[in-house]
Coordinates of C-alpha atoms in Angstrom, one line a residue:
Chain A
X1 CA 2.9 -24.1 33.3
X2 CA 3.8 -22.0 29.8
X3 CA 4.2 -23.6 27.1
X4 CA 8.0 -22.9 26.1
X5 CA 8.2 -23.7 22.3
X6 CA 6.6 -23.4 18.7
X7 CA 7.8 -25.6 15.7
X8 CA 8.6 -23.1 12.9
X9 CA 8.2 -24.9 9.4
X10 CA 10.5 -23.1 6.0
X11 CA 8.6 -25.0 3.4
X12 CA 11.2 -24.2 0.2
X13 CA 10.7 -26.2 -3.1
X14 CA 13.9 -28.2 -2.0
X15 CA 14.0 -28.8 1.7
X16 CA 11.2 -28.6 4.3
X17 CA 13.5 -26.9 7.6
X18 CA 11.8 -27.6 11.1
X19 CA 12.9 -26.0 13.8
X20 CA 11.5 -25.9 17.2
X21 CA 12.2 -22.4 18.8
X22 CA 12.0 -20.6 22.4
X23 CA 10.8 -17.3 22.6
X24 CA 13.9 -15.8 22.5
X25 CA 15.2 -16.8 18.9
X26 CA 16.7 -20.0 19.8
X27 CA 16.7 -22.7 17.1
X28 CA 17.0 -25.5 20.3
X29 CA 16.0 -28.5 17.9
X30 CA 15.9 -28.9 13.7
X31 CA 15.1 -31.0 11.2
X32 CA 14.4 -31.2 7.7
X33 CA 13.2 -33.2 4.9
X34 CA 13.4 -32.9 1.2
X35 CA 10.5 -31.6 -0.4
X36 CA 10.2 -33.2 -3.7
X37 CA 10.9 -37.1 -2.4
X38 CA 7.0 -37.7 -2.0
X39 CA 4.9 -37.5 -4.7
X40 CA 1.7 -36.8 -2.4
X41 CA 1.4 -34.3 0.4
X42 CA 0.2 -37.5 2.4
X43 CA 3.9 -39.1 1.7
X44 CA 5.6 -36.0 2.4
X45 CA 3.3 -35.2 6.1
X46 CA 3.7 -38.8 7.1
X47 CA 8.0 -38.5 6.7
X48 CA 7.6 -35.0 8.6
X49 CA 5.7 -36.4 11.4
X50 CA 8.4 -39.2 11.5
X51 CA 11.3 -36.6 11.6
X52 CA 8.9 -33.6 13.8
X53 CA 8.3 -36.0 16.6
X54 CA 12.0 -36.9 17.1
X55 CA 12.9 -33.3 18.2
X56 CA 9.5 -33.2 19.5
X57 CA 10.7 -36.0 22.1
X58 CA 14.3 -34.6 22.4
X59 CA 12.5 -31.1 23.6
X60 CA 10.6 -32.3 26.2
X61 CA 7.5 -33.4 24.5
X62 CA 4.3 -32.0 22.7
X63 CA 3.0 -30.8 26.2
X64 CA 5.9 -28.0 25.5
X65 CA 5.0 -27.1 21.8
X66 CA 2.5 -23.8 21.9
X67 CA 1.6 -24.2 18.3
X68 CA 2.9 -24.2 14.6
X69 CA 3.7 -21.7 12.3
X70 CA 4.7 -22.6 8.5
X71 CA 6.1 -20.2 5.9
X72 CA 5.2 -21.8 2.1
X73 CA 4.7 -20.6 -1.1
X74 CA 1.5 -19.5 -2.6
X75 CA 0.5 -19.9 1.0
X76 CA -3.6 -18.6 1.8
X77 CA -3.3 -17.4 5.3
X78 CA -7.5 -17.3 5.4
X79 CA -7.5 -21.0 4.5
X80 CA -4.4 -22.1 5.9
X81 CA -4.0 -23.9 2.4
X82 CA -1.1 -24.0 -0.3
X83 CA -2.8 -23.1 -3.7
X84 CA -1.4 -24.1 -7.0
X85 CA 2.7 -24.1 -5.8
X86 CA 4.2 -24.7 -9.5
X87 CA 7.8 -25.5 -7.0
X88 CA 5.9 -28.1 -5.2
X89 CA 5.9 -31.5 -6.7
X90 CA 2.9 -32.2 -4.8
X91 CA 1.0 -28.9 -4.9
X92 CA 1.3 -28.4 -8.7
X93 CA -2.1 -27.1 -10.0
X94 CA -3.8 -28.2 -6.4
X95 CA -5.0 -26.8 -3.4
X96 CA -3.5 -28.7 -0.4
X97 CA -4.9 -28.1 3.2
X98 CA -1.2 -28.2 4.7
X99 CA -2.3 -26.5 8.2
X100 CA -5.1 -29.0 8.9
X101 CA -2.8 -31.7 8.0
X102 CA -0.5 -30.7 10.7
X103 CA -2.9 -29.6 13.0
X104 CA -4.6 -33.0 12.8
X105 CA -1.6 -35.4 13.8
X106 CA 0.0 -32.9 15.8
X107 CA -3.3 -31.9 18.0
X108 CA -1.9 -28.0 17.6
X109 CA -3.1 -24.9 16.4
X110 CA -1.1 -24.2 13.0
X111 CA -1.2 -20.7 10.7
X112 CA 0.7 -20.5 7.5
X113 CA 1.4 -17.6 5.6
X114 CA 3.6 -16.8 2.3
X115 CA 7.2 -17.0 2.7
X116 CA 7.7 -12.9 2.8
X117 CA 4.9 -12.4 5.4
X118 CA 6.8 -15.2 7.5
X119 CA 10.0 -13.4 7.3
X120 CA 8.3 -9.7 8.2
X121 CA 6.9 -11.6 11.6
X122 CA 10.4 -12.6 12.6
X123 CA 11.8 -9.7 11.9
X124 CA 8.9 -7.9 14.3
X125 CA 9.3 -10.5 16.8
X126 CA 13.2 -11.3 16.7
X127 CA 14.7 -8.5 14.0
X128 CA 15.8 -5.1 13.2
X129 CA 12.2 -4.7 13.2
X130 CA 11.0 -5.3 16.9
X131 CA 8.8 -3.2 18.6
X132 CA 8.0 -1.2 14.7
X133 CA 4.2 -1.2 14.2
X134 CA 4.3 0.0 10.6
X135 CA 7.4 -1.3 8.1
X136 CA 7.8 -3.3 4.8
X137 CA 10.1 -6.3 4.3
X138 CA 11.1 -6.8 1.0
X139 CA 13.0 -9.8 -0.1
X140 CA 15.3 -9.9 -2.5
X141 CA 15.7 -14.0 -3.5
X142 CA 14.9 -15.4 -6.9
X143 CA 11.5 -13.4 -6.6
X144 CA 11.2 -10.0 -5.1
X145 CA 8.7 -10.7 -2.0
X146 CA 6.9 -8.5 0.3
X147 CA 5.5 -8.6 3.9
X148 CA 3.4 -5.6 4.8
X149 CA 3.0 -4.6 8.6
X150 CA 0.3 -2.1 9.5
X151 CA -0.3 -0.9 12.9
X152 CA 1.1 -4.4 14.5
X153 CA -0.6 -6.7 12.2
X154 CA 0.5 -8.1 8.5
X155 CA -1.7 -6.5 6.1
X156 CA -3.9 -9.4 4.0
X157 CA -6.1 -7.4 1.8
X158 CA -9.3 -8.5 1.1
X159 CA -8.4 -12.4 -0.2
X160 CA -5.6 -13.0 1.9
X161 CA -2.9 -12.5 -1.3
X162 CA -2.2 -8.8 -0.4
X163 CA 2.1 -7.6 -0.6
X164 CA 2.9 -8.5 -4.3
X165 CA 5.2 -5.2 -4.2
X166 CA 7.5 -7.5 -6.7
X167 CA 4.9 -6.9 -8.6
X168 CA 4.4 -3.4 -8.9
X169 CA 5.2 -1.9 -12.3
X170 CA 8.2 -0.1 -12.5
X171 CA 8.7 0.1 -16.7
X172 CA 5.6 0.9 -18.1
X173 CA 4.8 -0.3 -21.5
X174 CA 6.3 -2.7 -24.3
X175 CA 9.6 -1.6 -23.5
X176 CA 9.5 -3.2 -19.6
X177 CA 11.1 -6.7 -18.9
X178 CA 8.7 -9.8 -19.5
X179 CA 8.1 -11.3 -15.8
X180 CA 7.9 -14.7 -14.6
X181 CA 3.8 -13.3 -13.8
X182 CA 3.0 -12.9 -17.4
X183 CA 3.0 -9.1 -17.3
X184 CA 5.9 -6.6 -18.4
X185 CA 8.2 -4.0 -16.4
X186 CA 7.7 -5.5 -13.3
X187 CA 10.0 -4.9 -9.8
X188 CA 10.5 -8.5 -9.7
X189 CA 12.1 -8.4 -13.4
X190 CA 15.0 -6.3 -12.4
X191 CA 15.6 -6.4 -8.6
X192 CA 15.6 -10.1 -7.7
X193 CA 18.7 -12.3 -7.9
X194 CA 17.5 -13.0 -11.4
X195 CA 16.8 -9.8 -12.8
X196 CA 20.3 -8.7 -11.5
X197 CA 21.7 -11.6 -13.7
X198 CA 19.7 -10.2 -16.4
X199 CA 20.9 -6.8 -16.0
X200 CA 24.3 -8.1 -16.4
X201 CA 23.9 -9.5 -19.4
X202 CA 22.0 -6.0 -20.9
X203 CA 25.2 -4.0 -19.6
X204 CA 27.5 -6.3 -20.9
X205 CA 25.8 -6.6 -24.1
X206 CA 25.2 -2.6 -24.6
X207 CA 28.9 -1.8 -23.3
X208 CA 32.6 -2.5 -24.6
X209 CA 34.2 -2.3 -21.7
X210 CA 36.2 -4.5 -20.2
X211 CA 34.7 -6.5 -17.4
X212 CA 35.4 -9.6 -14.9
X213 CA 32.2 -10.6 -16.1
X214 CA 33.4 -11.0 -19.6
X215 CA 34.9 -14.6 -18.4
X216 CA 31.8 -15.6 -17.6
X217 CA 29.3 -17.7 -19.8
X218 CA 26.9 -15.0 -19.9
X219 CA 24.0 -17.2 -19.7
X220 CA 25.7 -18.8 -16.3
X221 CA 26.1 -15.0 -14.6
X222 CA 24.6 -15.3 -11.2
X223 CA 24.0 -11.8 -9.0
X224 CA 26.9 -13.7 -6.9
X225 CA 29.0 -13.2 -9.6
X226 CA 28.2 -10.0 -9.9
X227 CA 29.4 -9.0 -6.0
X228 CA 32.6 -10.7 -6.5
X229 CA 33.3 -8.3 -9.6
X230 CA 31.7 -5.1 -7.7
X231 CA 34.2 -6.1 -4.5
X232 CA 37.2 -6.2 -7.2
X233 CA 36.2 -2.5 -8.3
X234 CA 34.4 -3.6 -11.5
X235 CA 33.0 -1.2 -12.8
X236 CA 30.2 -2.8 -14.9
X237 CA 29.0 -4.7 -11.8
X238 CA 28.9 -1.5 -10.0
X239 CA 26.8 0.1 -12.4
X240 CA 24.8 -2.9 -12.1
X241 CA 24.3 -2.9 -8.2
X242 CA 23.2 1.1 -9.0
X243 CA 20.7 0.5 -11.0
X244 CA 19.5 -2.3 -9.1
X245 CA 19.7 -0.5 -5.9
X246 CA 18.1 2.9 -7.7
X247 CA 15.2 1.6 -8.8
X248 CA 14.7 -0.4 -5.6
X249 CA 14.6 3.4 -3.8
X250 CA 12.0 4.9 -6.5
X251 CA 9.6 1.7 -5.5
X252 CA 9.8 1.9 -2.0
X253 CA 9.3 6.0 -2.3
X254 CA 6.3 4.7 -4.2
X255 CA 5.3 2.5 -1.1
X256 CA 6.0 5.3 1.2
X257 CA 3.1 7.2 -0.3
X258 CA 0.9 4.2 0.4
X259 CA 1.7 3.3 4.1
X260 CA 4.5 5.3 5.2
X261 CA 6.3 3.2 7.2
X262 CA 9.2 3.4 10.4
X263 CA 11.3 1.1 7.8
X264 CA 12.3 -0.5 4.9
X265 CA 13.4 -4.0 5.5
X266 CA 15.5 -5.6 2.9
X267 CA 15.8 -9.6 3.2
X268 CA 17.4 -12.4 1.6
X269 CA 20.7 -13.2 -0.7
X270 CA 21.0 -10.2 -2.7
X271 CA 21.5 -8.1 0.6
X272 CA 25.0 -9.6 0.9
X273 CA 25.7 -7.0 -1.1
X274 CA 26.3 -4.7 1.1
X275 CA 26.6 -0.9 0.4
X276 CA 27.1 -1.7 -3.0
X277 CA 23.8 -2.4 -3.2
X278 CA 22.2 -0.5 0.2
X279 CA 23.6 2.8 -0.5
X280 CA 22.1 3.6 -3.7
X281 CA 18.4 2.3 -2.5
X282 CA 19.0 4.9 0.2
X283 CA 20.3 7.6 -2.1
X284 CA 17.4 7.0 -4.5
X285 CA 14.6 7.1 -2.1
X286 CA 15.4 10.0 -0.5
X287 CA 15.7 11.8 -3.7
X288 CA 12.4 10.3 -5.0
X289 CA 10.2 10.0 -1.8
X290 CA 7.6 13.1 -2.0
X291 CA 8.5 15.8 0.9
X292 CA 6.3 14.9 3.7
X293 CA 8.2 11.2 4.0
X294 CA 12.0 12.3 3.6
X295 CA 14.4 11.3 6.2
X296 CA 11.4 9.5 8.1
X297 CA 12.1 5.8 6.8
X298 CA 15.2 3.5 7.9
X299 CA 16.3 1.8 5.4
X300 CA 17.8 -1.9 6.9
X301 CA 19.3 -4.7 6.2
X302 CA 17.8 -7.8 8.1
X303 CA 20.1 -9.0 11.1
X304 CA 18.6 -12.4 11.3
X305 CA 20.9 -15.3 10.4
X306 CA 20.4 -16.2 6.8
X307 CA 20.0 -20.1 7.4
X308 CA 17.6 -19.8 10.3
X309 CA 15.8 -16.7 9.5
X310 CA 12.5 -18.6 7.4
X311 CA 11.9 -20.8 10.8
X312 CA 11.9 -17.8 13.0
X313 CA 9.9 -16.0 10.7
X314 CA 7.5 -19.3 10.5
X315 CA 8.2 -19.6 14.5
X316 CA 6.7 -15.7 15.0
X317 CA 3.8 -17.0 13.2
X318 CA 3.1 -20.1 15.4
X319 CA 3.7 -17.3 18.3
X320 CA 0.6 -15.0 16.9
X321 CA -1.7 -17.6 17.3
X322 CA -4.1 -17.8 19.8
X323 CA -4.4 -20.5 21.7
Chain B
X1 CA -30.2 7.7 26.8
X2 CA -28.1 7.2 23.9
X3 CA -26.1 10.5 22.2
X4 CA -28.2 10.6 18.6
X5 CA -26.3 12.3 16.8
X6 CA -22.3 14.2 16.0
X7 CA -21.2 17.2 14.6
X8 CA -19.1 17.1 11.1
X9 CA -17.1 19.7 9.8
X10 CA -16.0 19.7 5.9
X11 CA -13.2 22.3 6.5
X12 CA -12.5 23.6 2.8
X13 CA -10.7 26.3 1.4
X14 CA -13.9 28.3 0.9
X15 CA -15.9 27.0 3.0
X16 CA -16.2 25.8 6.4
X17 CA -19.7 23.4 6.2
X18 CA -21.2 21.5 9.9
X19 CA -23.8 19.1 9.8
X20 CA -25.1 17.5 12.6
X21 CA -25.9 14.1 11.7
X22 CA -27.6 10.8 13.1
X23 CA -26.6 7.5 12.5
X24 CA -28.7 7.0 9.3
X25 CA -26.6 9.4 7.8
X26 CA -29.5 12.2 7.5
X27 CA -27.9 15.6 8.5
X28 CA -30.5 16.9 10.7
X29 CA -29.0 20.5 10.8
X30 CA -26.2 22.5 8.6
X31 CA -24.8 25.5 8.7
X32 CA -21.4 27.2 7.3
X33 CA -18.7 29.7 7.9
X34 CA -16.3 31.5 5.2
X35 CA -13.1 29.8 5.7
X36 CA -11.2 32.6 4.5
X37 CA -13.0 35.5 6.3
X38 CA -11.1 35.3 9.8
X39 CA -6.8 36.0 9.9
X40 CA -6.7 33.9 12.9
X41 CA -7.7 30.5 14.0
X42 CA -9.2 32.0 17.4
X43 CA -11.3 34.6 15.2
X44 CA -12.0 31.6 12.9
X45 CA -13.1 29.2 15.6
X46 CA -15.2 32.1 17.7
X47 CA -17.4 32.5 14.5
X48 CA -17.9 28.6 14.0
X49 CA -19.3 28.4 17.7
X50 CA -21.5 30.9 17.2
X51 CA -23.5 29.3 13.7
X52 CA -22.9 26.1 15.5
X53 CA -24.5 26.7 18.7
X54 CA -27.7 27.7 17.0
X55 CA -27.6 24.2 15.3
X56 CA -26.9 22.3 18.2
X57 CA -29.5 24.2 20.1
X58 CA -32.0 23.4 17.1
X59 CA -31.3 19.5 17.5
X60 CA -32.1 19.7 21.2
X61 CA -28.7 21.2 23.0
X62 CA -25.3 19.5 23.2
X63 CA -26.4 16.4 25.5
X64 CA -27.4 14.9 22.3
X65 CA -24.1 15.4 20.3
X66 CA -21.9 12.1 21.1
X67 CA -18.6 13.7 19.7
X68 CA -17.1 16.1 16.3
X69 CA -15.0 14.8 13.3
X70 CA -13.6 17.4 11.1
X71 CA -12.1 16.5 7.6
X72 CA -9.6 19.1 6.7
X73 CA -6.7 19.4 4.1
X74 CA -2.8 18.9 5.6
X75 CA -4.9 17.0 9.1
X76 CA -2.5 15.4 11.2
X77 CA -4.9 12.5 12.9
X78 CA -2.4 11.5 15.4
X79 CA -1.8 15.2 17.0
X80 CA -5.5 16.5 15.9
X81 CA -3.6 19.5 14.0
X82 CA -3.8 21.0 10.7
X83 CA -0.1 21.3 9.6
X84 CA 1.2 24.1 7.4
X85 CA -1.7 24.2 4.9
X86 CA -1.7 26.2 2.4
X87 CA -4.7 26.9 1.0
X88 CA -5.8 28.1 4.4
X89 CA -5.1 31.5 5.5
X90 CA -4.9 31.1 9.4
X91 CA -3.0 27.8 8.7
X92 CA -0.4 28.9 6.1
X93 CA 3.1 27.9 7.7
X94 CA 2.2 27.3 11.2
X95 CA 0.6 24.2 13.1
X96 CA -2.7 24.4 14.4
X97 CA -4.4 22.5 16.9
X98 CA -7.9 22.7 15.7
X99 CA -9.3 19.5 17.6
X100 CA -8.3 20.7 21.2
X101 CA -9.5 23.9 20.1
X102 CA -13.2 22.9 19.1
X103 CA -12.9 19.9 22.1
X104 CA -12.1 22.4 24.3
X105 CA -15.0 24.9 23.5
X106 CA -17.8 22.0 22.7
X107 CA -16.9 19.7 25.9
X108 CA -16.6 17.0 23.6
X109 CA -14.1 14.6 21.5
X110 CA -13.1 15.6 19.2
X111 CA -11.3 13.8 15.6
X112 CA -9.6 15.3 12.7
X113 CA -8.3 13.9 9.7
X114 CA -7.7 14.9 6.2
X115 CA -10.4 15.1 3.5
X116 CA -9.8 11.7 1.4
X117 CA -9.4 9.7 4.8
X118 CA -12.9 11.4 6.0
X119 CA -14.6 10.6 2.5
X120 CA -13.0 6.9 3.1
X121 CA -15.1 6.9 6.4
X122 CA -18.4 8.0 4.9
X123 CA -17.8 5.4 2.4
X124 CA -17.3 2.7 4.7
X125 CA -20.1 3.8 7.0
X126 CA -23.3 5.4 5.0
X127 CA -21.4 4.4 1.5
X128 CA -21.0 1.6 -1.4
X129 CA -18.3 0.3 0.7
X130 CA -20.9 -0.4 3.8
X131 CA -19.4 -3.6 4.8
X132 CA -16.4 -3.8 3.8
X133 CA -13.4 -4.2 5.1
X134 CA -10.7 -3.5 2.6
X135 CA -11.1 -0.5 0.0
X136 CA -9.6 2.3 -1.6
X137 CA -11.3 5.7 -2.0
X138 CA -9.7 7.4 -4.5
X139 CA -10.6 11.5 -4.6
X140 CA -10.6 13.2 -8.1
X141 CA -10.7 17.0 -7.2
X142 CA -8.4 19.3 -7.5
X143 CA -5.9 17.2 -6.5
X144 CA -6.2 13.4 -6.3
X145 CA -6.3 12.4 -2.7
X146 CA -6.4 8.7 -1.4
X147 CA -8.1 6.9 1.7
X148 CA -7.2 3.2 2.6
X149 CA -9.4 1.4 4.8
X150 CA -6.9 -1.9 5.4
X151 CA -9.4 -4.9 7.9
X152 CA -11.7 -2.4 9.1
X153 CA -9.7 1.0 9.9
X154 CA -8.1 3.9 8.2
X155 CA -4.3 3.2 7.0
X156 CA -2.3 5.9 8.7
X157 CA 1.2 4.7 8.9
X158 CA 3.8 5.4 11.4
X159 CA 3.7 9.2 11.4
X160 CA -0.4 9.9 10.4
X161 CA 0.7 10.6 7.0
X162 CA -0.1 7.1 4.9
X163 CA -2.0 7.2 1.7
X164 CA -1.1 9.9 -0.7
X165 CA -1.9 7.7 -3.8
X166 CA -2.1 11.1 -6.0
X167 CA 1.7 11.1 -5.5
X168 CA 2.9 7.5 -6.8
X169 CA 4.6 7.7 -9.8
X170 CA 3.4 7.2 -13.3
X171 CA 5.7 8.5 -15.5
X172 CA 9.1 8.1 -14.5
X173 CA 12.5 10.4 -15.2
X174 CA 12.2 13.7 -16.7
X175 CA 9.3 13.5 -19.0
X176 CA 7.3 13.6 -16.1
X177 CA 4.8 16.2 -15.4
X178 CA 5.9 18.4 -12.9
X179 CA 3.3 18.0 -9.9
X180 CA 2.5 20.5 -7.1
X181 CA 4.4 18.8 -4.7
X182 CA 7.7 19.6 -6.6
X183 CA 8.5 16.4 -8.1
X184 CA 7.8 15.1 -11.6
X185 CA 5.3 12.0 -13.2
X186 CA 3.1 12.1 -10.0
X187 CA -0.3 10.3 -10.5
X188 CA -2.3 13.5 -9.4
X189 CA -0.1 16.0 -12.4
X190 CA -2.4 13.4 -14.9
X191 CA -5.1 12.4 -13.2
X192 CA -6.9 15.2 -11.3
X193 CA -9.5 17.9 -12.9
X194 CA -6.7 20.0 -13.3
X195 CA -4.3 17.4 -14.8
X196 CA -7.4 16.4 -17.0
X197 CA -7.1 20.0 -18.3
X198 CA -3.2 19.8 -18.7
X199 CA -3.9 16.8 -20.8
X200 CA -6.5 18.5 -22.6
X201 CA -3.9 21.4 -23.8
X202 CA -1.2 19.2 -24.7
X203 CA -3.8 16.7 -26.8
X204 CA -4.8 19.8 -28.4
X205 CA -1.3 21.0 -29.0
X206 CA -0.1 17.8 -30.6
X207 CA -3.1 17.2 -33.0
X208 CA -5.0 19.0 -35.9
X209 CA -8.2 17.9 -35.9
X210 CA -11.2 19.9 -35.1
X211 CA -12.3 19.8 -31.7
X212 CA -15.4 21.7 -29.7
X213 CA -12.3 22.3 -27.0
X214 CA -10.9 24.9 -29.8
X215 CA -13.5 27.1 -28.9
X216 CA -12.3 27.9 -25.7
X217 CA -9.0 29.6 -24.3
X218 CA -6.6 27.1 -23.8
X219 CA -5.7 28.1 -20.6
X220 CA -9.2 28.2 -19.5
X221 CA -10.4 24.6 -20.3
X222 CA -11.6 22.8 -17.6
X223 CA -12.6 19.2 -16.6
X224 CA -15.8 20.1 -17.0
X225 CA -15.1 21.5 -20.5
X226 CA -14.0 18.4 -21.4
X227 CA -17.1 16.5 -20.0
X228 CA -19.8 18.8 -22.0
X229 CA -17.3 18.1 -25.3
X230 CA -17.4 14.4 -24.7
X231 CA -21.0 14.4 -24.5
X232 CA -21.0 15.4 -27.8
X233 CA -18.6 12.5 -29.3
X234 CA -15.9 15.0 -29.6
X235 CA -13.1 12.7 -30.6
X236 CA -10.7 14.5 -28.6
X237 CA -12.4 15.0 -25.7
X238 CA -13.4 10.8 -25.8
X239 CA -9.7 10.5 -26.1
X240 CA -8.5 12.9 -22.8
X241 CA -10.7 10.6 -20.2
X242 CA -9.5 7.2 -22.2
X243 CA -6.0 8.1 -21.2
X244 CA -6.8 9.6 -17.9
X245 CA -8.9 6.1 -17.3
X246 CA -5.9 3.9 -18.6
X247 CA -3.7 5.4 -16.3
X248 CA -6.0 5.5 -13.0
X249 CA -6.5 1.6 -14.1
X250 CA -3.3 1.1 -14.1
X251 CA -2.3 2.9 -10.8
X252 CA -4.8 0.9 -9.3
X253 CA -3.2 -2.1 -10.3
X254 CA -0.3 -1.3 -8.6
X255 CA -2.3 -0.7 -5.8
X256 CA -3.8 -3.9 -5.6
X257 CA -0.2 -5.5 -5.3
X258 CA -0.2 -3.4 -2.2
X259 CA -3.3 -3.8 -0.4
X260 CA -5.2 -6.1 -2.6
X261 CA -8.7 -4.4 -2.0
X262 CA -12.3 -5.4 -2.5
X263 CA -12.9 -2.2 -4.3
X264 CA -12.0 1.2 -5.7
X265 CA -14.6 4.1 -4.8
X266 CA -13.8 7.1 -6.9
X267 CA -15.2 10.4 -5.8
X268 CA -15.3 13.6 -6.8
X269 CA -15.6 16.1 -9.6
X270 CA -14.1 14.2 -11.9
X271 CA -16.5 11.0 -11.4
X272 CA -19.4 13.0 -13.1
X273 CA -17.2 11.9 -15.9
X274 CA -19.4 8.8 -15.6
X275 CA -18.8 5.9 -17.7
X276 CA -16.3 8.0 -20.2
X277 CA -13.7 7.8 -17.2
X278 CA -15.1 4.6 -15.4
X279 CA -15.1 2.2 -18.4
X280 CA -11.3 3.0 -19.3
X281 CA -10.2 2.4 -15.8
X282 CA -12.0 -0.9 -15.2
X283 CA -10.5 -1.9 -18.6
X284 CA -6.9 -0.8 -18.2
X285 CA -7.4 -2.3 -14.4
X286 CA -8.5 -5.5 -15.9
X287 CA -5.6 -6.1 -18.3
X288 CA -3.0 -4.5 -15.9
X289 CA -3.3 -6.1 -12.6
X290 CA -1.2 -9.3 -11.8
X291 CA -3.2 -12.5 -12.7
X292 CA -4.1 -13.5 -9.0
X293 CA -6.3 -10.2 -8.7
X294 CA -8.2 -10.4 -11.8
X295 CA -11.6 -10.2 -11.6
X296 CA -11.8 -9.6 -7.6
X297 CA -11.7 -6.1 -7.1
X298 CA -14.9 -4.1 -8.1
X299 CA -14.2 -0.2 -9.4
X300 CA -17.2 2.1 -7.9
X301 CA -18.2 5.3 -7.8
X302 CA -19.3 7.1 -4.7
X303 CA -23.1 7.4 -4.1
X304 CA -22.7 9.7 -1.2
X305 CA -24.8 12.9 -2.0
X306 CA -21.7 15.6 -3.5
X307 CA -22.7 18.2 -1.6
X308 CA -23.0 16.7 1.7
X309 CA -20.7 13.8 1.4
X310 CA -17.7 15.5 3.0
X311 CA -19.9 16.3 5.7
X312 CA -20.8 12.9 6.1
X313 CA -17.1 11.8 6.0
X314 CA -16.0 13.8 8.8
X315 CA -19.6 12.3 10.9
X316 CA -18.5 9.2 10.5
X317 CA -15.1 10.0 12.2
X318 CA -17.0 11.2 14.6
X319 CA -18.9 8.2 15.2
X320 CA -15.8 5.8 15.2
X321 CA -14.6 8.1 18.5
X322 CA -14.5 6.5 21.9
X323 CA -16.3 8.2 24.7

């Protein structure tokens, strides 16, 4: 009999969320473990197995599970390792063979990829990119990540680290904003949630117009504050989204020249800004893209439920494993 | 018995060069037809078949030919058509089903792709990228073209038109140079042979230093003149290559964030400048690329013979056909 479920693990800096997922994107059981409560990966995996065994039993036992997929920061798909992840206490500065550890404990095949690639698989199998063979997922969260699908497969590149589109250079030279990667002018430094907050601080400083955002300590402004102000018609907040969307559209125009995708799928917290962000992205993309690509690519927002999306993405990776 | 040869056609604006090529990159017979001597594609194909039949007979007849590959401007791989090629008199503004026309006449399978993609196949099967599964060929000629290989396959994208890396935007906003595609600031407007000539005119104008290039009518300066001046130690000529190489290195740093290739292979007339161009490319690439990619990708120059490379690329496409 066909095994009806996979295990999906969304491994974040705060929570490790496990879901048992069927082929129709139903998360039939879920549990979680606090990622940071363990100082070694062995202790972390022990705690995970304890919680995980409960939901495996609830759903009919390990015989019902096809495989496991993990979406994690700094994951190396080729090696099944997490490499020097600064946000995971038990993986700081070291290489952790997490896929093998779970595989040994579960007796299942386990695949692991980075969060944005997992999101792309989730979109392809369960989401708005269902049936597409060429598309790009752009995740707009604390950083800007990407998962690139080419002819039905994730693009991994020579070393497994392809698809870091948050780190293409949008502002060249010294005037570019310093990025977390140590370079200047990266897309991520402008168009992540934290980039939007930086833009807010810049716009408020160079300008004397009144704005709802002036009621907030500039150092505490978050992208959600900008959204709330935009909803109330705040001119500066609207300009911040215009600026962000315009740059994302220009970046996507360059990405089109690379892989000519059927769609760009935006995913993550910032997309809650809806048309405040998506309208300038679409306009800027069509304005800047090369003539042969005009009017072709769709600019979409993920429809996967925010909370479950990362688990579904990891589950999709699980389904992609050959057993 | 295994068929030992393919036909490769390098279709350029001036000459259509046919080669009969074996599996070891030997062009065992060659012929050519003037592309512009015919006003309709039917007449052109008639003339081609006349010349081609001679070399097919010379090499033992059609029974020895496995398939045919064509590298051509504005070629659509998916459809086997040439679409509105401004440089081909018999294909201006129309769609020409050239692959099918040759296929009908020869009784062979015929595949067609654009010139830069053919160059990439040539490098993979016969050239410096032999054995590589992820690399990018950048062609530096009248324009800047690219062929992107991902996991052993050419990247075609949703519509067959992926890989126009000459048209990523390197200088944003209105100060970008006008490009032949109608947009501003494209890589091609700076780093093609014509881009290098434009840079020469700009540098000579903004500067009063003596230069060998001042002996030439500015409107007649070609990239080869810049090379000849550089060889003689001309400071402005050397700066022109520095500027060009620096930009190409920055562009490749962005391309790495996309597909993380094992190598970048430079191909075409400008590469004759050797280290005047390649050294700044390598330095700029390593300086600008994201830390996780540093020290990984090779920056190579094609070693395929200039004259035969395009035919070999087309031949490589012929070998990739499944019969």
